[in-house]
Amino acid sequence: MAKLTILTGPLRRQAFELDPKDQPKIIGRTRDKAGVFLSDPAVSRQHAELFFRDGQWLICDLNSSNGTFLNEQRITRPVQLHNQDQIRCGGTVLLFETGEPLPAAEAARLADDQRIELVFDPGETMVAVAFNSLQSKQAAARRHRMLQAAQAAMNLSHGIKNILQALRTGIDVMDQSFRQDNLEQARKSWAILRRNLGTIEKFVLDMLKFTQDEKPHLQPCQINRLAETVIELLRPQAQQRGVALIAQLDEQIGLVPLDPDRMQDVLMNLLLNALEAVPPQTGQVTLTTELDTAAGHLLIRVQDNGPGIENPEMLFRPFHSTKGHMGTGLGLAIAKKVVSAHNGTIEAQTLRGEGTVFTVRIPMNPAPQKDG
């Protein structure tokens, strides 16, 4: 019986039996017992389809965002599959096998190449699939960076396009308001302009922060006062949505060696993420500081009562966003980068329907600094 095996990504080595009686098979991000589920943000919900016809398995693309590739050739129509074909959907590579023995020449070639080597980095979207040569590995790494950059550029261009459309609408309304001498309508259009200017500013700043490699500038910092500042900055946004924003601060905490500017980014991103996740009117977000004296760590927790996270393994991946084209997908990636630069850790615990808790641990007596 034919089967598909995932070669790359967090679900690598998972195999799917292909039974002609149980087809067609949909490859994508939709969980379906009869389909092939891929937890890859570059994969569409219904990305490609496998079907059996005239004794052969075929594959076709389902108008996916990033295309379906067979042996690195993009397919635009149904194509017949052969033993040992490789299918790429987004950043995930799958191996198609018929269960039949390989021809002697092909088996010898694979033996000479020592089969396939998987180079997997769980923090990345793409994984290098390379034969056992340094040149192949370097080429695969370059291709990964190009794919990630292209995906990021596509996400950002969609987001910026939407913001520019909103800005254009605000400008048109503003011009009409001036022609009609309608001050009230002008105020409303200015609110649209200001909100979207702030959004596009965040896009640019997030990209700059993510690409910066500076070490943190540590100085004695009152973490509770920093937390209060961030809470007050976000209070109007929370009140607008009817969300309770609560601070539970351990006043026994003294001065902590931190980079206050970069740690403010961490608190801001975690709280914004929580505020946008909880339901309006009934949402609650709690920021807690605590001192773990036994471990010598500062603990910062951000807890929400939102719906939980569907794919927690994707949380800190750059450019992964659940906000459609209106998010950069960099907020949590930036938070993790800053915390790591402080020699700390950040983790998330989530329960579907019950909410999420992010926990940051920062050493009170930092070791020599890592690169940011």
mmCIF file of N, CA, C and O in Angstrom, residues 277-318:
data_model
loop_
_atom_site.group_PDB
_atom_site.id
_atom_site.type_symbol
_atom_site.label_atom_id
_atom_site.label_comp_id
_atom_site.label_asym_id
_atom_site.label_seq_id
_atom_site.Cartn_x
_atom_site.Cartn_y
_atom_site.Cartn_z
ATOM 1 N N ALA A 277 -6.555 38.427 22.538
ATOM 2 C CA ALA A 277 -7.041 37.047 22.555
ATOM 3 C C ALA A 277 -8.335 36.887 23.347
ATOM 4 O O ALA A 277 -9.142 36.002 23.048
ATOM 5 N N VAL A 278 -8.543 37.730 24.370
ATOM 6 C CA VAL A 278 -9.695 37.530 25.255
ATOM 7 C C VAL A 278 -10.964 38.114 24.644
ATOM 8 O O VAL A 278 -10.906 39.021 23.813
ATOM 9 N N PRO A 279 -12.119 37.613 25.058
ATOM 10 C CA PRO A 279 -13.384 38.148 24.532
ATOM 11 C C PRO A 279 -13.688 39.520 25.110
ATOM 12 O O PRO A 279 -13.364 39.799 26.272
ATOM 13 N N PRO A 280 -14.302 40.407 24.318
ATOM 14 C CA PRO A 280 -14.683 41.725 24.856
ATOM 15 C C PRO A 280 -15.731 41.577 25.952
ATOM 16 O O PRO A 280 -16.505 40.612 25.970
ATOM 17 N N GLN A 281 -15.726 42.517 26.878
ATOM 18 C CA GLN A 281 -16.674 42.616 27.994
ATOM 19 C C GLN A 281 -16.410 41.594 29.092
ATOM 20 O O GLN A 281 -16.545 41.905 30.270
ATOM 21 N N THR A 282 -16.028 40.367 28.760
ATOM 22 C CA THR A 282 -15.790 39.349 29.797
ATOM 23 C C THR A 282 -14.325 38.963 29.908
ATOM 24 O O THR A 282 -13.966 38.105 30.717
ATOM 25 N N GLY A 283 -13.464 39.589 29.108
ATOM 26 C CA GLY A 283 -12.051 39.228 29.105
ATOM 27 C C GLY A 283 -11.331 39.716 30.355
ATOM 28 O O GLY A 283 -11.697 40.731 30.957
ATOM 29 N N GLN A 284 -10.289 38.960 30.750
ATOM 30 C CA GLN A 284 -9.473 39.349 31.905
ATOM 31 C C GLN A 284 -8.023 38.981 31.622
ATOM 32 O O GLN A 284 -7.710 37.863 31.218
ATOM 33 N N VAL A 285 -7.138 39.955 31.822
ATOM 34 C CA VAL A 285 -5.705 39.756 31.633
ATOM 35 C C VAL A 285 -5.002 40.155 32.930
ATOM 36 O O VAL A 285 -5.242 41.243 33.457
ATOM 37 N N THR A 286 -4.133 39.256 33.444
ATOM 38 C CA THR A 286 -3.449 39.504 34.711
ATOM 39 C C THR A 286 -1.944 39.449 34.508
ATOM 40 O O THR A 286 -1.416 38.473 33.960
ATOM 41 N N LEU A 287 -1.269 40.510 34.937
ATOM 42 C CA LEU A 287 0.195 40.559 34.922
ATOM 43 C C LEU A 287 0.697 40.367 36.346
ATOM 44 O O LEU A 287 0.317 41.113 37.258
ATOM 45 N N THR A 288 1.549 39.365 36.557
ATOM 46 C CA THR A 288 2.050 39.023 37.885
ATOM 47 C C THR A 288 3.568 39.068 37.891
ATOM 48 O O THR A 288 4.206 38.577 36.952
ATOM 49 N N THR A 289 4.132 39.645 38.935
ATOM 50 C CA THR A 289 5.583 39.543 39.158
ATOM 51 C C THR A 289 5.803 38.776 40.462
ATOM 52 O O THR A 289 5.018 38.888 41.412
ATOM 53 N N GLU A 290 6.884 38.002 40.483
ATOM 54 C CA GLU A 290 7.143 37.144 41.647
ATOM 55 C C GLU A 290 8.632 36.876 41.714
ATOM 56 O O GLU A 290 9.323 36.832 40.691
ATOM 57 N N LEU A 291 9.137 36.654 42.920
ATOM 58 C CA LEU A 291 10.550 36.357 43.119
ATOM 59 C C LEU A 291 10.696 34.899 43.521
ATOM 60 O O LEU A 291 10.142 34.466 44.533
ATOM 61 N N ASP A 292 11.405 34.129 42.698
ATOM 62 C CA ASP A 292 11.725 32.740 43.033
ATOM 63 C C ASP A 292 13.087 32.747 43.708
ATOM 64 O O ASP A 292 14.127 32.669 43.069
ATOM 65 N N THR A 293 13.076 32.873 45.045
ATOM 66 C CA THR A 293 14.328 33.027 45.783
ATOM 67 C C THR A 293 15.189 31.775 45.714
ATOM 68 O O THR A 293 16.423 31.857 45.696
ATOM 69 N N ALA A 294 14.559 30.598 45.672
ATOM 70 C CA ALA A 294 15.327 29.347 45.632
ATOM 71 C C ALA A 294 16.169 29.259 44.359
ATOM 72 O O ALA A 294 17.334 28.852 44.394
ATOM 73 N N ALA A 295 15.569 29.638 43.229
ATOM 74 C CA ALA A 295 16.280 29.568 41.946
ATOM 75 C C ALA A 295 17.022 30.857 41.622
ATOM 76 O O ALA A 295 17.829 30.891 40.689
ATOM 77 N N GLY A 296 16.728 31.933 42.377
ATOM 78 C CA GLY A 296 17.349 33.219 42.077
ATOM 79 C C GLY A 296 16.830 33.833 40.798
ATOM 80 O O GLY A 296 17.583 34.469 40.050
ATOM 81 N N HIS A 297 15.521 33.643 40.541
ATOM 82 C CA HIS A 297 14.917 34.122 39.296
ATOM 83 C C HIS A 297 13.801 35.119 39.577
ATOM 84 O O HIS A 297 13.062 34.988 40.567
ATOM 85 N N LEU A 298 13.658 36.081 38.677
ATOM 86 C CA LEU A 298 12.467 36.920 38.616
ATOM 87 C C LEU A 298 11.457 36.222 37.711
ATOM 88 O O LEU A 298 11.805 35.789 36.603
ATOM 89 N N LEU A 299 10.222 36.095 38.165
ATOM 90 C CA LEU A 299 9.157 35.495 37.366
ATOM 91 C C LEU A 299 8.165 36.574 36.952
ATOM 92 O O LEU A 299 7.735 37.386 37.774
ATOM 93 N N ILE A 300 7.819 36.576 35.683
ATOM 94 C CA ILE A 300 6.784 37.468 35.153
ATOM 95 C C ILE A 300 5.767 36.589 34.443
ATOM 96 O O ILE A 300 6.125 35.805 33.559
ATOM 97 N N ARG A 301 4.502 36.713 34.842
ATOM 98 C CA ARG A 301 3.450 35.914 34.222
ATOM 99 C C ARG A 301 2.391 36.828 33.622
ATOM 100 O O ARG A 301 2.000 37.828 34.232
ATOM 101 N N VAL A 302 1.922 36.452 32.435
ATOM 102 C CA VAL A 302 0.786 37.118 31.811
ATOM 103 C C VAL A 302 -0.253 36.037 31.531
ATOM 104 O O VAL A 302 -0.008 35.123 30.745
ATOM 105 N N GLN A 303 -1.387 36.151 32.206
ATOM 106 C CA GLN A 303 -2.439 35.130 32.103
ATOM 107 C C GLN A 303 -3.705 35.746 31.525
ATOM 108 O O GLN A 303 -4.072 36.877 31.855
ATOM 109 N N ASP A 304 -4.379 34.990 30.642
ATOM 110 C CA ASP A 304 -5.636 35.469 30.070
ATOM 111 C C ASP A 304 -6.683 34.366 30.113
ATOM 112 O O ASP A 304 -6.365 33.197 30.332
ATOM 113 N N ASN A 305 -7.934 34.761 29.938
ATOM 114 C CA ASN A 305 -9.042 33.797 29.914
ATOM 115 C C ASN A 305 -9.603 33.661 28.499
ATOM 116 O O ASN A 305 -10.801 33.495 28.299
ATOM 117 N N GLY A 306 -8.702 33.737 27.526
ATOM 118 C CA GLY A 306 -9.110 33.601 26.129
ATOM 119 C C GLY A 306 -9.382 32.164 25.739
ATOM 120 O O GLY A 306 -9.455 31.265 26.596
ATOM 121 N N PRO A 307 -9.515 31.893 24.448
ATOM 122 C CA PRO A 307 -9.889 30.557 23.982
ATOM 123 C C PRO A 307 -8.746 29.560 23.969
ATOM 124 O O PRO A 307 -8.947 28.395 23.626
ATOM 125 N N GLY A 308 -7.543 29.977 24.351
ATOM 126 C CA GLY A 308 -6.399 29.082 24.262
ATOM 127 C C GLY A 308 -5.784 29.153 22.871
ATOM 128 O O GLY A 308 -6.279 29.839 21.982
ATOM 129 N N ILE A 309 -4.702 28.427 22.683
ATOM 130 C CA ILE A 309 -3.933 28.498 21.442
ATOM 131 C C ILE A 309 -4.028 27.163 20.724
ATOM 132 O O ILE A 309 -3.774 26.109 21.300
ATOM 133 N N GLU A 310 -4.376 27.238 19.433
ATOM 134 C CA GLU A 310 -4.595 26.010 18.656
ATOM 135 C C GLU A 310 -3.294 25.271 18.366
ATOM 136 O O GLU A 310 -3.225 24.059 18.487
ATOM 137 N N ASN A 311 -2.247 25.997 17.984
ATOM 138 C CA ASN A 311 -0.966 25.366 17.644
ATOM 139 C C ASN A 311 0.141 25.980 18.500
ATOM 140 O O ASN A 311 0.911 26.818 18.016
ATOM 141 N N PRO A 312 0.266 25.567 19.778
ATOM 142 C CA PRO A 312 1.259 26.204 20.658
ATOM 143 C C PRO A 312 2.684 26.037 20.173
ATOM 144 O O PRO A 312 3.548 26.843 20.500
ATOM 145 N N GLU A 313 2.956 24.975 19.372
ATOM 146 C CA GLU A 313 4.324 24.774 18.896
ATOM 147 C C GLU A 313 4.757 25.863 17.910
ATOM 148 O O GLU A 313 5.939 26.026 17.623
ATOM 149 N N MET A 314 3.776 26.637 17.392
ATOM 150 C CA MET A 314 4.090 27.674 16.414
ATOM 151 C C MET A 314 4.272 29.052 17.057
ATOM 152 O O MET A 314 4.620 30.013 16.376
ATOM 153 N N LEU A 315 4.053 29.142 18.378
ATOM 154 C CA LEU A 315 3.919 30.447 19.027
ATOM 155 C C LEU A 315 5.064 31.412 18.754
ATOM 156 O O LEU A 315 4.836 32.572 18.418
ATOM 157 N N PHE A 316 6.290 30.954 18.935
ATOM 158 C CA PHE A 316 7.426 31.878 18.900
ATOM 159 C C PHE A 316 8.116 31.891 17.543
ATOM 160 O O PHE A 316 9.202 32.437 17.416
ATOM 161 N N ARG A 317 7.490 31.290 16.530
ATOM 162 C CA ARG A 317 8.100 31.278 15.204
ATOM 163 C C ARG A 317 7.929 32.638 14.534
ATOM 164 O O ARG A 317 6.831 33.193 14.514
ATOM 165 N N PRO A 318 9.003 33.175 13.972
ATOM 166 C CA PRO A 318 8.884 34.477 13.304
ATOM 167 C C PRO A 318 7.881 34.425 12.160
ATOM 168 O O PRO A 318 7.786 33.432 11.440
#
